[in-house]
Short mmCIF file of C-alpha atoms in Angstrom, two decimals:
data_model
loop_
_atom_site.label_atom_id
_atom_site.label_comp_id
_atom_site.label_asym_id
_atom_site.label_seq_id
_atom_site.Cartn_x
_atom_site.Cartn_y
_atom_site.Cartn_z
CA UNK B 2 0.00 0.00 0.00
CA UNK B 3 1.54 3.32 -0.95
CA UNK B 4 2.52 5.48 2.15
CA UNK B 5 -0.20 8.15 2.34
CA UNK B 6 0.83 11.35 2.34
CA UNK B 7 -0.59 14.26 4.92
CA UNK B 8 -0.83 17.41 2.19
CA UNK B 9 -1.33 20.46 4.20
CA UNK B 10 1.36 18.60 6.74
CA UNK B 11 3.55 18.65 3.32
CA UNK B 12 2.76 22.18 2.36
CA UNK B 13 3.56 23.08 5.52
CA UNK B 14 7.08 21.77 5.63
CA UNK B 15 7.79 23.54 2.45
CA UNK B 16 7.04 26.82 3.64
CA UNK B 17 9.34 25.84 6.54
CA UNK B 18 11.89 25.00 4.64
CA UNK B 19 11.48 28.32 2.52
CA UNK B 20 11.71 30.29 5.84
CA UNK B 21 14.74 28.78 6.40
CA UNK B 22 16.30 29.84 2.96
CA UNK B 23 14.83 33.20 2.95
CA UNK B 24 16.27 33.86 7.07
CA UNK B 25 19.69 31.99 6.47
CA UNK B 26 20.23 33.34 2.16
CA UNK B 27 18.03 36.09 1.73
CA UNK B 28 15.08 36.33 -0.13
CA UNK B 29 16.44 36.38 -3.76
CA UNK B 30 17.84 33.31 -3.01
CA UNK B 31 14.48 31.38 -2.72
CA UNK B 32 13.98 30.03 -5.71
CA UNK B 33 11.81 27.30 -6.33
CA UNK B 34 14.67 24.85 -7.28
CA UNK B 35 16.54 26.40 -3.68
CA UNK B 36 13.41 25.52 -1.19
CA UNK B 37 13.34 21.92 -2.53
CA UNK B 38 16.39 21.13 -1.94
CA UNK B 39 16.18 22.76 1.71
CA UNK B 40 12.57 20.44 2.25
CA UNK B 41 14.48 17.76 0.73
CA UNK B 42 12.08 17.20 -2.23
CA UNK B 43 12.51 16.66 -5.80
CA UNK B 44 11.46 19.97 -7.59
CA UNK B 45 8.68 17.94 -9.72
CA UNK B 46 7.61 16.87 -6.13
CA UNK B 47 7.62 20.58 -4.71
CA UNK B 48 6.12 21.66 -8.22
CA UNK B 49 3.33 19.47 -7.38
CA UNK B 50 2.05 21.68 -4.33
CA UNK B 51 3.48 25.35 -6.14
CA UNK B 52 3.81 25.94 -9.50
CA UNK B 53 5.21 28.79 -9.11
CA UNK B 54 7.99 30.90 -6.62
CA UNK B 55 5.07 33.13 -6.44
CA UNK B 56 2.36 31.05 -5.23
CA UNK B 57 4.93 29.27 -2.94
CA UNK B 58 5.73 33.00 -0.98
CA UNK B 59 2.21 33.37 -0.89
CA UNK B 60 1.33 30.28 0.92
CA UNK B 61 4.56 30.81 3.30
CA UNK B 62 3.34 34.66 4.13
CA UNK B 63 0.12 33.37 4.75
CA UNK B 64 1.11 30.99 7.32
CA UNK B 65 2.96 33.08 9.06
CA UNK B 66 -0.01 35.53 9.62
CA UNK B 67 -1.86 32.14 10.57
CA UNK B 68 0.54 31.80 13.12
CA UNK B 69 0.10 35.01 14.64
CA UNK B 70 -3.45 35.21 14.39
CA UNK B 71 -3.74 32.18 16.61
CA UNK B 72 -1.37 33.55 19.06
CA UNK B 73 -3.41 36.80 18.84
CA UNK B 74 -6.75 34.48 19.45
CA UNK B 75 -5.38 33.13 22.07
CA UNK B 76 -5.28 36.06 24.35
CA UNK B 77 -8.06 37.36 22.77
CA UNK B 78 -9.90 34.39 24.59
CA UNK B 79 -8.04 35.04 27.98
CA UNK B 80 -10.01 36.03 30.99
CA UNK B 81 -7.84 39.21 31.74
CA UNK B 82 -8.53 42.69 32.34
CA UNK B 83 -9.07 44.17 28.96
CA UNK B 84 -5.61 46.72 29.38
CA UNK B 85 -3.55 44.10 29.93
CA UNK B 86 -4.52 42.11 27.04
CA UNK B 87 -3.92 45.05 25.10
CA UNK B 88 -0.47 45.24 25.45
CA UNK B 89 -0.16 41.14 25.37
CA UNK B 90 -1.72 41.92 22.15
CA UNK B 91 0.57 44.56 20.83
CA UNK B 92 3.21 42.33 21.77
CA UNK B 93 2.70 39.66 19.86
CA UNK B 94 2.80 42.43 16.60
CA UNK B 95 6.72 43.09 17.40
CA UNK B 96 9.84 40.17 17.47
CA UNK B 97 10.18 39.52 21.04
CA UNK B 98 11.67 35.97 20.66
CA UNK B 99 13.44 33.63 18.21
CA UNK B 100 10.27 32.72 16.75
CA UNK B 101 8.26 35.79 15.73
CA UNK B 102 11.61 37.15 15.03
CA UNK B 103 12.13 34.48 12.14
CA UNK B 104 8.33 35.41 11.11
CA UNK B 105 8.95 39.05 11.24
CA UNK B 106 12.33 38.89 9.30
CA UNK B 107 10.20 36.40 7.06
CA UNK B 108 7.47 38.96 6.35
CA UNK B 109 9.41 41.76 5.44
CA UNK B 110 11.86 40.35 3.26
CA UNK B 111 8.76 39.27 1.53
CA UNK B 112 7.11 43.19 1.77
CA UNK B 113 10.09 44.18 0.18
CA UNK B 114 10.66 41.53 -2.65
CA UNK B 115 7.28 42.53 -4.11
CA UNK B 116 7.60 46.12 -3.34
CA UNK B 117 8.11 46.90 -6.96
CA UNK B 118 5.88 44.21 -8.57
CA UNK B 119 2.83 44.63 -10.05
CA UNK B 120 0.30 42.73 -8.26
CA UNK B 121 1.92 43.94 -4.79
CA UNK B 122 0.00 42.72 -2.12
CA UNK B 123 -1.18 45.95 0.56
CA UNK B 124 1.32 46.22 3.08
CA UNK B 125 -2.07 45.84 5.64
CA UNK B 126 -2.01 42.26 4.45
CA UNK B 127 -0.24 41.51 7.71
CA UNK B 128 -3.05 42.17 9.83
CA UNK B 129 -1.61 44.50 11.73
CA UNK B 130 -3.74 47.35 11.10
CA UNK B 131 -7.28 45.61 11.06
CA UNK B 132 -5.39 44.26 14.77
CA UNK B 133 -4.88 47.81 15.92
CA UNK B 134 -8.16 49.11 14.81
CA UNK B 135 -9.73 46.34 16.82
CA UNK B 136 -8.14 47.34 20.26
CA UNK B 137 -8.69 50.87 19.75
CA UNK B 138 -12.39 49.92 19.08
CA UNK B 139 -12.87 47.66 21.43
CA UNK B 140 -11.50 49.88 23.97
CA UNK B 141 -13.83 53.19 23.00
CA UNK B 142 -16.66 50.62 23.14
CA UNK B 143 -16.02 49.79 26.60
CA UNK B 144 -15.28 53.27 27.52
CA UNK B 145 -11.97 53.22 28.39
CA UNK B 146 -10.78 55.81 26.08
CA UNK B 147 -10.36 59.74 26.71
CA UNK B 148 -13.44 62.00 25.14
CA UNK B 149 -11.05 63.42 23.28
CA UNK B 150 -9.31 60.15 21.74
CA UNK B 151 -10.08 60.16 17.77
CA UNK B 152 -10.33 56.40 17.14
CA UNK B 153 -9.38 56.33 13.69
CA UNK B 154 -6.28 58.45 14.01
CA UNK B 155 -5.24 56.54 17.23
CA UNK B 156 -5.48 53.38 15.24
CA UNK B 157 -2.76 54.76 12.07
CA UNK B 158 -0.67 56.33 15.18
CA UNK B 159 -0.89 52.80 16.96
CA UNK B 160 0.22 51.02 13.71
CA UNK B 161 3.01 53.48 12.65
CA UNK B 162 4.67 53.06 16.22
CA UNK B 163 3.83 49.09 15.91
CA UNK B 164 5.49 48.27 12.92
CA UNK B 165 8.49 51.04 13.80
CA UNK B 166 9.17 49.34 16.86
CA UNK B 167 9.01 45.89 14.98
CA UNK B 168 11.33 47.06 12.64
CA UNK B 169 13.93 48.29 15.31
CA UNK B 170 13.52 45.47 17.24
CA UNK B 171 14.43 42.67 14.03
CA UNK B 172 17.21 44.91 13.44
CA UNK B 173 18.84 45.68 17.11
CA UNK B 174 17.27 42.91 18.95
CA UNK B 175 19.51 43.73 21.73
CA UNK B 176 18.46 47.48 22.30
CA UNK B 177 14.84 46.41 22.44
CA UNK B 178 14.40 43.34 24.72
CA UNK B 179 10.54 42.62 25.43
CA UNK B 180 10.19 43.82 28.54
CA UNK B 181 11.07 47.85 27.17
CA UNK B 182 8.77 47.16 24.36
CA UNK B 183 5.95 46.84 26.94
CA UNK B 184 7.15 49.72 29.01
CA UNK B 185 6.99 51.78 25.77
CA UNK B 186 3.27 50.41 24.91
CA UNK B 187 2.22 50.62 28.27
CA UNK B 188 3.38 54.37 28.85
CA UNK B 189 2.09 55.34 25.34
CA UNK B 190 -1.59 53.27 25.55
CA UNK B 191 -2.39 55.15 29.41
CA UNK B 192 -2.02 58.03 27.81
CA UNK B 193 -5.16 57.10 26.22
CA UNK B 194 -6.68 55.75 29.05
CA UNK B 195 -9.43 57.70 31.04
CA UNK T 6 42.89 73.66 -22.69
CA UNK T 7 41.39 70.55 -20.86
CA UNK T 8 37.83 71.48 -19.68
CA UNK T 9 37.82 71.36 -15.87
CA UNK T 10 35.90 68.62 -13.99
CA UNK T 11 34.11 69.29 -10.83
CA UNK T 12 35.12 66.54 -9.29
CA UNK T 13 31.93 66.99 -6.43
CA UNK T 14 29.39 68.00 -8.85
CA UNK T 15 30.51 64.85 -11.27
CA UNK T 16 29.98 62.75 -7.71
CA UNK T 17 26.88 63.77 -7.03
CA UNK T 18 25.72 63.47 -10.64
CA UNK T 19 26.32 60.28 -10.34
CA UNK T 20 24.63 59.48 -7.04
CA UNK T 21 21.81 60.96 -8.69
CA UNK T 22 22.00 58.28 -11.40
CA UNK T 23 22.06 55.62 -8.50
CA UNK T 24 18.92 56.90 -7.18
CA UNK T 25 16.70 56.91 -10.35
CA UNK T 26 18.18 53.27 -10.86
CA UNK T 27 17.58 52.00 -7.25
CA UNK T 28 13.99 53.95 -7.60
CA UNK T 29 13.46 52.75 -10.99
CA UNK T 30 14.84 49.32 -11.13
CA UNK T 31 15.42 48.56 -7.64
CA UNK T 32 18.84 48.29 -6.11
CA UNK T 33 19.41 44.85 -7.33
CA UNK T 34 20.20 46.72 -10.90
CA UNK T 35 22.32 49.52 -9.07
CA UNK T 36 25.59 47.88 -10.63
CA UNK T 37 28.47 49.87 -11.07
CA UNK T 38 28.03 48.99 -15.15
CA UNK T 39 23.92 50.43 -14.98
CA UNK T 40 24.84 53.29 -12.87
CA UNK T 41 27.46 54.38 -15.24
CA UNK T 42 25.10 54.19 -18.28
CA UNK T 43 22.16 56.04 -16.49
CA UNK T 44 24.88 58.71 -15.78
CA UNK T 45 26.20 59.04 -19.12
CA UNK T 46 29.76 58.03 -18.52
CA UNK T 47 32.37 55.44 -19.35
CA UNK T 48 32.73 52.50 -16.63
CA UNK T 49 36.24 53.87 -16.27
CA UNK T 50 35.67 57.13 -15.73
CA UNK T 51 32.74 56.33 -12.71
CA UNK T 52 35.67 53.91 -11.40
CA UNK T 53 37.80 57.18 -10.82
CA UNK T 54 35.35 58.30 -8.25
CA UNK T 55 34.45 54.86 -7.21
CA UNK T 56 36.20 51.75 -7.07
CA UNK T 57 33.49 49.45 -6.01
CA UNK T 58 29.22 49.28 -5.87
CA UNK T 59 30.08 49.44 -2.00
CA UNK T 60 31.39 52.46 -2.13
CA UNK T 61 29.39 54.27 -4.53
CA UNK T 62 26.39 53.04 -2.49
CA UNK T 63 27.93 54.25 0.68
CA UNK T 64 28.57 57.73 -0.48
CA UNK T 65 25.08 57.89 -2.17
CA UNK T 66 23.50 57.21 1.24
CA UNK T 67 25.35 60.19 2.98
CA UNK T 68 24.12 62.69 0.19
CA UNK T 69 21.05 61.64 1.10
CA UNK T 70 21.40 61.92 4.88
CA UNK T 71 23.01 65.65 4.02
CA UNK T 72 20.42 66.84 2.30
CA UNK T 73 17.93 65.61 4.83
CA UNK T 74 20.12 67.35 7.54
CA UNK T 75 19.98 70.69 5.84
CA UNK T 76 16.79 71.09 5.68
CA UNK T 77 16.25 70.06 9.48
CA UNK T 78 18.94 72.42 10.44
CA UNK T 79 16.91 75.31 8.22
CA UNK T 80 14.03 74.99 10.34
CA UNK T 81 16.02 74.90 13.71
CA UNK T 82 17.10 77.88 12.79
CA UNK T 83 14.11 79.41 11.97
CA UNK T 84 12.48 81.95 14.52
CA UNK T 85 9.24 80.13 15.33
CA UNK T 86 7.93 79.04 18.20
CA UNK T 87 9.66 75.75 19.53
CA UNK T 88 6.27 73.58 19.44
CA UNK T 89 5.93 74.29 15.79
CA UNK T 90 9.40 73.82 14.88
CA UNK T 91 8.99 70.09 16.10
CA UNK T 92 6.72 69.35 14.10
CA UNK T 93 8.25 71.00 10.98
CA UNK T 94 11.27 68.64 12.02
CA UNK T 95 8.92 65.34 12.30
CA UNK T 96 6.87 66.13 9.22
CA UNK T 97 11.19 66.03 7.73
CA UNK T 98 11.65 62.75 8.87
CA UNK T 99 8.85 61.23 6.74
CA UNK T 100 7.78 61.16 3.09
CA UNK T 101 5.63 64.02 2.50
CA UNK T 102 6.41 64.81 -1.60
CA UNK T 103 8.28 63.74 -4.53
CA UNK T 104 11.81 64.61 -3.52
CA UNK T 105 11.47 63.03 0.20
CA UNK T 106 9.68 60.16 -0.84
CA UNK T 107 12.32 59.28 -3.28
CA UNK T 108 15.37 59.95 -0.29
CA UNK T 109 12.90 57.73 1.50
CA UNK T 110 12.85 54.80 -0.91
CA UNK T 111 16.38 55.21 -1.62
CA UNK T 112 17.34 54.93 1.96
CA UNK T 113 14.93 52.03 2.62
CA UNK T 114 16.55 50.40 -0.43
CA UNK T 115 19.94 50.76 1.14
CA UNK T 116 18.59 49.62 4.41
CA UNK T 117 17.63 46.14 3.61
CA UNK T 118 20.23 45.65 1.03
CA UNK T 119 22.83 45.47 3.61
CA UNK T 120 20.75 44.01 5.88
CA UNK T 121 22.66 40.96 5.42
CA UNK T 122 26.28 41.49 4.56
CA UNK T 123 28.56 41.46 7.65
CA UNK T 124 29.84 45.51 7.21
CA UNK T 125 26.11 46.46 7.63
CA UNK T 126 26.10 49.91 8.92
CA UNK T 127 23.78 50.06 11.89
CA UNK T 128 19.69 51.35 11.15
CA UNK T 129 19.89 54.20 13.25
CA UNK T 130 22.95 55.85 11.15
CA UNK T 131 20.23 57.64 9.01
CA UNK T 132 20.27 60.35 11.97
CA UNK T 133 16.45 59.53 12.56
CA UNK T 134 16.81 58.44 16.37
CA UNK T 135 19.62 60.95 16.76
CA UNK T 136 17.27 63.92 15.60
CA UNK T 137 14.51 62.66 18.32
CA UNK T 138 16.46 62.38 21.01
CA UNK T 139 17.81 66.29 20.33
CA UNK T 140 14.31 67.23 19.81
CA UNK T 141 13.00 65.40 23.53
CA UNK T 142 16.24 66.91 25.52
CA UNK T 143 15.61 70.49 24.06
CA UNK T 144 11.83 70.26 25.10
CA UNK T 145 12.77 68.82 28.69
CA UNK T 146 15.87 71.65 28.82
CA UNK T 147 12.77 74.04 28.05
CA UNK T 148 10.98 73.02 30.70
CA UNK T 149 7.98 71.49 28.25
CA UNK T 150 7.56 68.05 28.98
CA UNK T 151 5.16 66.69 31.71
CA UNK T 152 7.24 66.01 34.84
CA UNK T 153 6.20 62.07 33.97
CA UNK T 154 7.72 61.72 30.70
CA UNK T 155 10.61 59.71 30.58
CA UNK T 156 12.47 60.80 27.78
CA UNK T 157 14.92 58.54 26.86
CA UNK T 158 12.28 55.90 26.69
CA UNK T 159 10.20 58.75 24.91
CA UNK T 160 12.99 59.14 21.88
CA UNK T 161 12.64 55.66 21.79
CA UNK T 162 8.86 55.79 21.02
CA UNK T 163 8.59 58.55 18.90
CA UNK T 164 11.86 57.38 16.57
CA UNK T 165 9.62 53.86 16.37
CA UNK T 166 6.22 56.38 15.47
CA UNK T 167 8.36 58.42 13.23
CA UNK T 168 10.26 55.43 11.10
CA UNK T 169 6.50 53.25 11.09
CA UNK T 170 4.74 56.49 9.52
CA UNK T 171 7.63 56.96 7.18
CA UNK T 172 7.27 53.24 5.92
CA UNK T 173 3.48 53.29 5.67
CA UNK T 174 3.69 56.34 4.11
CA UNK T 175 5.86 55.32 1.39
CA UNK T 176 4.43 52.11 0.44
CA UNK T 177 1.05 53.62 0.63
CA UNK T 178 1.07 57.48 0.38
CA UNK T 179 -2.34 58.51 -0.67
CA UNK T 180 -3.12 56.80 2.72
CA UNK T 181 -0.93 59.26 4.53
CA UNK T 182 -1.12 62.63 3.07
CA UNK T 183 1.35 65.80 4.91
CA UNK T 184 -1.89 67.11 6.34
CA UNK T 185 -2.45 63.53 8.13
CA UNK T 186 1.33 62.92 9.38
CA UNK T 187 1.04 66.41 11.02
CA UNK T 188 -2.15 66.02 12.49
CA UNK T 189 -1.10 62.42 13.89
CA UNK T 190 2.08 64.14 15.46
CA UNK T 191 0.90 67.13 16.67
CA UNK T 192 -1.89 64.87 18.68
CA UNK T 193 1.06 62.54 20.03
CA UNK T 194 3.42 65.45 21.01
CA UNK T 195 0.47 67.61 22.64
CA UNK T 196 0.32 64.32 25.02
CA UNK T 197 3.74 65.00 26.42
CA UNK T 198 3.54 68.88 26.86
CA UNK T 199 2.53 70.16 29.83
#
């Protein structure tokens, strides 16, 4: 009986394996031919799943927002005060370990490969923004905010100092440790506090 | 008799070539060979000023930092009211038309370019956190800042908000018109004041 094989556990592995390539080589280097001999497939065999380098970094982005969706779930369903799963939340938006480090450098190698292609996906493909928009929401619904807190310009603030502070932190890891990204969120989001 | 060179107007000539090609073609094309071509000389005469892409690159990068610089210092010295001439200075630090979106692109080019060679030069030598961390001591020094704000952690904050901005607004400008940026930091820095 031929050995059955798990497809999404397969698909999966590839985009692994493309992380890999596009953390250890750099993005230009993940070619189709490239990621299948880092999964350890036969390039007809990868082709089988992607038939293209395209479709491939689309899959692998997408997975990686997967990822951090869940994570984001997850404290979404957590029964803690609402403030401090705000900034559990915001944390999970910036590299604060080996992990979302590899998915940060990940996503914006990927921002910037198709940065001058045509079909250019919206840089709020992460997430990120729809995330912030959903605290700052939340919060004004449950009256937490200021009077004079404009939502909607809160929420662009939010996600310019968000993905700034990501940025810093996948590039000087050292001179933003988690717990001073936290201090920073947690001094900037009181200010909005009543 | 031999018609005399400016040797720094030829040099920035040609960093202005490497601009339009890195803006153009992106700065995978910015070779030595299409750089020369763009700037209408021979490969051996742009080797006079610069023996290798590295350098050319590198010296590219400070004319870009310069002219950024002058036009900061300008509004310090300007004789407006301190408030106002922080937010001139912010509103600098982002892409608000043509010629600072293309420094802008140019710069974030560079940025992840050498993101992975071992010489990388480190993020914050495009004088961005520098220019913060002037602009929060001279507001403490004048006695400005609520007695609360922590202003180291501040520069921090603000050199995340300023760099995020500056990357949304680039990759998505229509989103982030001058009139926007300015309203977002005037609303953050109004929070600090006393």
């Amino acid at each position: 009986m031929p050995k059955k094989v798990d497809h999404k556990k397969r698909k999966q592995k590839i985009a692994e394996a493309t992380w890999r390539v596009i953390v250890e080589k750099g993005i230009e280097h993940a070619s189709v031919r490239n990621i299948a001999e880092e999964a350890n497939l036969s390039l007809g065999a990868l082709r089988h799943y992607f038939s293209s380098q395209d479709q491939l970094l689309a899959y692998t982005m997408e997975l990686v927002k997967e990822r951090a969706t869940n994570r984001i779930e997850r404290i979404a369903a957590q029964n803690i005060p609402l403030k401090e799963k705000v900034i559990a939340m915001l944390l999970e938006m910036v590299p604060t370990n080996e992990q979302t480090r590899v998915e940060m450098e990940v996503w914006f190698s990927y921002i910037v490969h198709i940065r001058h292609k045509k079909d250019k996906k919206s840089l709020e493909a992460d997430g990120v923004y729809e995330g912030v928009q959903l605290l700052m929401n939340t919060l004004q619904h449950e009256n937490l905010l200021k009077a004079e807190v404009d939502v909607e310009k809160e929420a662009e603030a939010l996600y310019g100092l968000v993905d700034g502070l990501a940025i810093h932190a996948l590039f000087e890891p050292a001179k933003l440790p988690k717990e001073k990204l936290k201090t920073i969120f947690t001094i900037y989001m009181e200010r909005l506090y009543k």
